[in-house]
Amino acid sequence: MTNLVYPGAQHTRFSHALGAMHLMQMAVQTLENKGVEITAEEGRANMAAMLLHDIGHGPFSHVLESSIVEGVSHEEISFLLMKGMNEQLGGDLTPTLDVFSGKCKPFLHQLISSQLDTDRMDYLKRDSFFTGVTEGNIANERIIKMLNIANGELVVEAKGIYSVEKFLIARRLMYWQVYMHKTVVAAERMLIRILKRAKTLAMQGEDIFASPALKFFLYNKVNASDFATEEAIRQFTMLDDNDIMTSIKAWMSASDKVLSHLSTAFINRELFHIELSRQPFAPHRLQMVRDAINKKMGIPMELMDYYLLSGQLSSKTYTVGNDRINIMFSPTYICDISEASDIFNIQALGNIDRRFYLCYPKEVDMEM
Amino acid sequence: MTNLVYPGAQHTRFSHALGAMHLMQMAVQTLENKGVEITAEEGRANMAAMLLHDIGHGPFSHVLESSIVEGVSHEEISFLLMKGMNEQLGGDLTPTLDVFSGKCKPFLHQLISSQLDTDRMDYLKRDSFFTGVTEGNIANERIIKMLNIANGELVVEAKGIYSVEKFLIARRLMYWQVYMHKTVVAAERMLIRILKRAKTLAMQGEDIFASPALKFFLYNKVNASDFATEEAIRQFTMLDDNDIMTSIKAWMSASDKVLSHLSTAFINRELFHIELSRQPFAPHRLQMVRDAINKKMGIPMELMDYYLLSGQLSSKTYTVGNDRINIMFSPTYICDISEASDIFNIQALGNIDRRFYLCYPKEVDMEM
Amino acid sequence: MTNLVYPGAQHTRFSHALGAMHLMQMAVQTLENKGVEITAEEGRANMAAMLLHDIGHGPFSHVLESSIVEGVSHEEISFLLMKGMNEQLGGDLTPTLDVFSGKCKPFLHQLISSQLDTDRMDYLKRDSFFTGVTEGNIANERIIKMLNIANGELVVEAKGIYSVEKFLIARRLMYWQVYMHKTVVAAERMLIRILKRAKTLAMQGEDIFASPALKFFLYNKVNASDFATEEAIRQFTMLDDNDIMTSIKAWMSASDKVLSHLSTAFINRELFHIELSRQPFAPHRLQMVRDAINKKMGIPMELMDYYLLSGQLSSKTYTVGNDRINIMFSPTYICDISEASDIFNIQALGNIDRRFYLCYPKEVDMEM
Amino acid sequence: MTNLVYPGAQHTRFSHALGAMHLMQMAVQTLENKGVEITAEEGRANMAAMLLHDIGHGPFSHVLESSIVEGVSHEEISFLLMKGMNEQLGGDLTPTLDVFSGKCKPFLHQLISSQLDTDRMDYLKRDSFFTGVTEGNIANERIIKMLNIANGELVVEAKGIYSVEKFLIARRLMYWQVYMHKTVVAAERMLIRILKRAKTLAMQGEDIFASPALKFFLYNKVNASDFATEEAIRQFTMLDDNDIMTSIKAWMSASDKVLSHLSTAFINRELFHIELSRQPFAPHRLQMVRDAINKKMGIPMELMDYYLLSGQLSSKTYTVGNDRINIMFSPTYICDISEASDIFNIQALGNIDRRFYLCYPKEVDMEM
């Protein structure tokens, strides 16, 4: 929903997958030029891994995981899809699956999944370009040129240290300025409620419009084990943003008041008001808002979860732990970026940066 | 469908409308700074005009006009929509409607609709940015700074002449390299056939899936006069690309073979093969392709129009006529760009540049 | 002197030489990838050719050729310098010298010197970048990717035709908007007069300040044959813009009035007024200006050539002739860009675009 | 000397002064739009301040201050020059001088001189552009749009916090990657020795070539009090990079061996070898290098200071103190960026980041 704030941000996961694969190719070539041994099969496996790494994301991704699908992560779905493709391809994807599960040289796995993987490098630069938030722009190509291997692990050569610092700062900036922009949060939280309402009605046997693929997920309880069926996988791959948007437009004239109300507000960009705070909202404050919604809008208390949306957002700039960004000063002197950098507060870097949100209809004016 | 070739090209008409409005604001300010009298109402009217100028475009625009809607142009629909808004706004849009119909100072109309209007200036630069075809990049801001008025008409000051030359060349380049890229043409022509097939089936009373808004246009004959009804307008504004894509995905499993076949090919990017030529394709060549389609694929001749797609594309770099780009060398010496420029062939500039296309399933290998 | 108009334009011939060499490397690789046979020696020779192609340019280049050095072009000096280097290098530059003189596969010579050589491709893009005249930006990399060889000659594949059109237009735009900008012309013409005056004084035996290298060229008559001496070459390679600027600053307090006057005006950016016209200036007009300079400023008629500067500027967008830009539609159908393009006027393209200038001190206000 | 590493970095202080003035204009307009009262005179004073802020820099700036001029900073010279101009302008520059000395509203002074002034904002972005080190690119315009005033002091609104973090990181990155690049340090240190040697010779009465302005500074002892004379000021304003480079080229054939040796090495880019270390170099190590220089090159010990160059470089990312970057969360809640930011280590931010260098002729191979 970032496009509600940055209208240029209409880019797709497909272009991200192409871009991440391209960066992987650059990374592999760079390492080979430095004498690291990477077989042709390993190179291909890693490139395929980037092309496919997001394949299990449904429409609006995290929204979907929080509404109509239960207890199954996009990673699990990706894995199921790749396994299916692997069978069709007679095992050609086995090395790719192995990279995901870590059955490979450690640095090959780190290239596809770590705090400095080609996934992050691509999406930061791409999102910066399409949103116009130029500050998120990072020096992908320079970081990749600084990659090397020490003791089998991925490291960044010391003169790339400032680029890595800037990468971490850019990621943090994009997180709060783009991904978790308050308008985006409000819209996504409304979208979750819309889909939850549709699912609830469907499970109660109500007849509501949906595209065939969406219908499958509304009228069936779908959890992790269900995804193992061919039908669920087939329907899932047919489902995309178009189904969701088309259905929500149709729901504007649904007979259910909650569904039609939320859908209309969403489509007409009459988004809920949102407050952000570094402290949790006090229970009596939440109650006051609930009361106001009930009184001003006539919403009964049992439907309140559709109108008062609250929760927390959090991000870490850098996780100090096993999956480190290693800086190599010399073949024998390697240390974690949080130690190598003069300016970062090693403690602070690893802290979780939290914000609490409170979101409710604009009709209720409750800002204090 | 340009995104099939340039994956970054996912940008929307909405962002184009915002951009064109922004350029209009710059143009109005530039002219005011040069002493041209523009009232606040006129300035607002022109900005609103750019915000709304494309409002009558349906999903995939020209595709729609060639398939499920008959004999009504997007300009007519825009006009109807604006008229409706004007009533709701108590006449606030009257000055805007006047600019469109030319009841205003001539240059105000030229700013919104001419060969150097802010519409073209925005979309060329925008499409260049999002496709990555950097050569289409034009110097919008410089051209706007060179605008002036002479005898009530829009002119470009003489030192902007090279920028105008480059604008015309960039437009020509974008036309053939992006808008009429052969893959894009093939996909759009297929899309037209898919929608035509769906409409034919619907008019025969077959039951096919469609979103509510699309259903309206499939199951009703909708021509220019029908659009005057409130229902048609309401349904039209609910219709967007999501409806089309969602429905085509559903049609992949339609019982009608033509519809399912074309839809599947379209969604799976198994696009028809396309040939381009500066000469029309000879009738016997078309017949050979038809025969091959019939023989190899078993398509009966009466369905041939869905499988053999041919026609012509054409563009003019510049139209020599009433709507001219005027270059002002001095307040008393003004002439048309086609005369002012030393390098353009005045005759050639006005020529229509034509290409003929022939498009058919890849299963039939008929390239000669 | 372009930096007087575009302050960012401080870039050097050295960076241009590096850039042109880089593009040559790309061109050679592209052709090799298309199966064109280029030996390692040929590739190196062509790269060295681009690195060295401008080595014979003196400070302010064309200015110098018109003032203190007589009848010897920078091409001749380049050749002499390279010959000298070749001796030092034991013949390693022989293949490079052969490419310049055309003793090589024709396309290798065309890559270093033709209407679409890597020299032009580099300087257009570079000058566009540093001046900020973004319209001069060309798609170097795309044009290079479209290069191919047919019958041993360099051609551009047909789908590069719009890029070539844009390249020609961009060159034309840069020519008049940057290289021949009126302020630049005035400054360069003044610079020529300053150096001519210094040379005249030096030849008369006057003692004027100069750096050692500049002194050599002021106090000696230096023509083509003189350059064959080791001393002239040595002094020439020691001479650069610094010598000229340092000396002109010193000349601000020269005892000769003409030299000090012109030098002071030049350094303090009190440039002469300049008029441009597509028609030659009438003799009586020139006489009126001369009279005014004589009367208002007390300049005697015999010094008039230092104060009334007139002449013509000319450019051709494209030269139709032996050195063509060939567009390849198919291996057997190749034609000149002037025929291949639909929009260029073949006659007009080859025309010389002429402007006449008239330049005189601002103290004399004679604009009509 | 940055252009030795980044050949595009030929840009001038003049363009920086124009750019900083432009940013000041934006800053003033932004604050006015937010209701801050700034008189027309104050606005003009601040713009003039940015135009003139670097006027006292001599050629190669810090190099000069360390060699031929003694004990007078460029700030003092700037002040003298502006005072002179102010007299010529009949006091028009008095408000500008007041801004420098702080006799003005505090925020007006902060805009021209603080850790977030328009000086730094311009040079970081400009140097990033011309070097091609894109990571130094900062969001000038966004930071300026976030400026505000609280209690008379300049603050940045809270949502600009990530941009300020990025600004500090970018400055740090540019410092070590560009300004203090080891090749740049080596070249500048050599340049200082060359000028020191020339000065020493001149003070001993040797006759060496120099441009008139440089001659003045070589043959006179010039310290702070001397600058008060009109002659010193006049000569200083005539001195620029051209004088230095022209003279060094002439010194290649000086009779003094040290001067000719260093000058030749400098001009021919045979720069000294440089080692960087976070620890000081041990005295015995320095002695070993000295011995080697003496032995291998025959340099007597009393000239060793021209051949063994050592010292330290240091930078602070942010100075915690009086001149703070204040972040405004609300009109009543304002705090220092080092506290406001979650990730910076307040202690580390203020630390001085030190590197020690050791620089000596390449002929002596002493790396350990």
mmCIF file of N, CA and C in Angstrom, chain C residues 45 48 61 163 168 174 176 201 204-205 220 239 287 322 328:
data_model
loop_
_atom_site.group_PDB
_atom_site.id
_atom_site.type_symbol
_atom_site.label_atom_id
_atom_site.label_comp_id
_atom_site.label_asym_id
_atom_site.label_seq_id
_atom_site.Cartn_x
_atom_site.Cartn_y
_atom_site.Cartn_z
ATOM 1 N N ALA C 45 45.617 -1.757 -29.612
ATOM 2 C CA ALA C 45 45.971 -0.616 -30.466
ATOM 3 C C ALA C 45 44.840 0.405 -30.478
ATOM 4 N N ALA C 48 44.656 2.182 -27.046
ATOM 5 C CA ALA C 48 45.740 3.166 -26.929
ATOM 6 C C ALA C 48 45.438 4.381 -27.809
ATOM 7 N N SER C 61 43.310 24.720 -26.677
ATOM 8 C CA SER C 61 43.293 24.101 -28.006
ATOM 9 C C SER C 61 43.185 25.037 -29.208
ATOM 10 N N SER C 163 18.256 5.898 -31.777
ATOM 11 C CA SER C 163 19.360 6.348 -30.930
ATOM 12 C C SER C 163 20.352 7.167 -31.735
ATOM 13 N N LEU C 168 22.628 12.550 -33.229
ATOM 14 C CA LEU C 168 22.901 13.679 -34.131
ATOM 15 C C LEU C 168 22.242 14.964 -33.631
ATOM 16 N N MET C 174 24.202 20.544 -28.470
ATOM 17 C CA MET C 174 25.378 20.899 -27.660
ATOM 18 C C MET C 174 26.235 21.922 -28.408
ATOM 19 N N TRP C 176 25.449 24.408 -30.432
ATOM 20 C CA TRP C 176 25.005 25.806 -30.354
ATOM 21 C C TRP C 176 24.708 26.247 -28.928
ATOM 22 N N LEU C 201 54.245 41.605 -29.394
ATOM 23 C CA LEU C 201 55.186 42.336 -28.539
ATOM 24 C C LEU C 201 56.495 41.555 -28.383
ATOM 25 N N GLN C 204 58.623 41.734 -31.292
ATOM 26 C CA GLN C 204 59.251 43.059 -31.391
ATOM 27 C C GLN C 204 60.362 43.222 -30.353
ATOM 28 N N GLY C 205 60.575 42.195 -29.558
ATOM 29 C CA GLY C 205 61.658 42.256 -28.590
ATOM 30 C C GLY C 205 61.274 42.838 -27.243
ATOM 31 N N ASN C 220 59.639 32.647 -30.146
ATOM 32 C CA ASN C 220 60.080 31.940 -31.343
ATOM 33 C C ASN C 220 58.928 31.848 -32.325
ATOM 34 N N LEU C 239 53.508 22.907 -21.629
ATOM 35 C CA LEU C 239 52.577 24.037 -21.689
ATOM 36 C C LEU C 239 51.149 23.586 -21.404
ATOM 37 N N GLN C 287 32.069 49.328 -40.064
ATOM 38 C CA GLN C 287 32.763 50.628 -40.046
ATOM 39 C C GLN C 287 32.211 51.518 -38.929
ATOM 40 N N ASN C 322 31.810 10.169 -47.758
ATOM 41 C CA ASN C 322 32.466 8.879 -47.613
ATOM 42 C C ASN C 322 32.314 8.319 -46.216
ATOM 43 N N MET C 328 22.106 -0.884 -40.636
ATOM 44 C CA MET C 328 21.935 -2.207 -41.236
ATOM 45 C C MET C 328 20.548 -2.776 -40.932
#
